Amino acid sequence: MVSSIKSDQVKLGKNLKEVREKKKMTQAEVAKLADITINYYARIERGEENPTFEVLKGLTTALKIKSSDILPF
């Protein structure tokens, strides 16, 4: 179960990075719009963090996407 959650975190991070790059945005721009630190956002992209619902909502708003565009399940 734990490895499955970690795997989902990594997939989420990859999905976020892909969307961000397609939109030609920097990590700093996304982090600022989502009201989180750049370092925290970078750790999410690397799959090192398990963001809260509130953070996920902020990220989807910042990127102007639906949660289904990034969630790996």
Tab-separated table of C-alpha atoms in Angstrom:
chain	number	residue	atom	x	y	z
A	1	MET	CA	0.000	0.000	0.000
A	2	VAL	CA	2.754	2.466	0.930
A	3	SER	CA	4.655	1.823	-2.324
A	4	SER	CA	1.412	2.325	-4.249
A	5	ILE	CA	0.926	5.744	-2.638
A	6	LYS	CA	4.545	6.668	-3.379
A	7	SER	CA	4.085	5.523	-6.981
A	8	ASP	CA	0.994	7.737	-7.275
A	9	GLN	CA	2.940	10.692	-5.844
A	10	VAL	CA	5.621	10.228	-8.498
A	11	LYS	CA	3.005	9.984	-11.269
A	12	LEU	CA	1.262	13.107	-9.977
A	13	GLY	CA	4.559	14.974	-10.055
A	14	LYS	CA	5.311	13.864	-13.609
A	15	ASN	CA	1.822	14.865	-14.721
A	16	LEU	CA	2.172	18.294	-13.115
A	17	LYS	CA	5.531	18.839	-14.777
A	18	GLU	CA	4.168	17.855	-18.191
A	19	VAL	CA	1.213	20.224	-17.894
A	20	ARG	CA	3.405	23.052	-16.586
A	21	GLU	CA	5.885	22.655	-19.416
A	22	LYS	CA	3.126	22.515	-22.053
A	23	LYS	CA	1.820	25.792	-20.666
A	24	LYS	CA	5.380	27.204	-20.763
A	25	MET	CA	5.283	28.131	-17.091
A	26	THR	CA	8.113	28.027	-14.579
A	27	GLN	CA	7.917	26.284	-11.233
A	28	ALA	CA	8.107	29.710	-9.621
A	29	GLU	CA	5.076	30.974	-11.563
A	30	VAL	CA	2.953	27.961	-10.640
A	31	ALA	CA	4.031	28.082	-7.008
A	32	LYS	CA	3.226	31.781	-6.721
A	33	LEU	CA	-0.235	31.344	-8.263
A	34	ALA	CA	-0.910	28.336	-6.009
A	35	ASP	CA	0.340	30.250	-2.943
A	36	ILE	CA	3.021	27.705	-2.039
A	37	THR	CA	6.816	27.940	-1.961
A	38	ILE	CA	8.895	27.114	-5.011
A	39	ASN	CA	10.780	24.464	-3.051
A	40	TYR	CA	7.563	22.753	-1.979
A	41	TYR	CA	6.262	22.776	-5.545
A	42	ALA	CA	9.547	21.306	-6.832
A	43	ARG	CA	9.308	18.500	-4.248
A	44	ILE	CA	5.745	17.745	-5.421
A	45	GLU	CA	6.969	17.493	-9.018
A	46	ARG	CA	9.733	15.110	-7.914
A	47	GLY	CA	7.214	12.933	-6.083
A	48	GLU	CA	8.687	13.696	-2.677
A	49	GLU	CA	5.581	15.330	-1.196
A	50	ASN	CA	1.994	14.226	-0.702
A	51	PRO	CA	0.083	17.487	-1.226
A	52	THR	CA	-3.145	18.215	0.602
A	53	PHE	CA	-6.481	18.683	-1.137
A	54	GLU	CA	-6.130	22.429	-0.655
A	55	VAL	CA	-2.729	22.454	-2.363
A	56	LEU	CA	-4.020	20.304	-5.236
A	57	LYS	CA	-6.921	22.681	-5.707
A	58	GLY	CA	-4.504	25.613	-5.782
A	59	LEU	CA	-2.334	23.872	-8.364
A	60	THR	CA	-5.232	23.030	-10.652
A	61	THR	CA	-6.460	26.618	-10.391
A	62	ALA	CA	-2.972	27.983	-11.101
A	63	LEU	CA	-2.589	25.738	-14.148
A	64	LYS	CA	-6.228	26.201	-15.248
A	65	ILE	CA	-6.848	22.472	-15.506
A	66	LYS	CA	-9.178	19.849	-14.055
A	67	SER	CA	-7.924	17.549	-11.305
A	68	SER	CA	-8.449	14.588	-13.647
A	69	ASP	CA	-5.713	16.055	-15.872
A	70	ILE	CA	-3.071	15.352	-13.232
A	71	LEU	CA	-4.398	12.721	-10.811
A	72	PRO	CA	-3.000	9.270	-11.588
A	73	PHE	CA	-6.163	7.401	-10.554
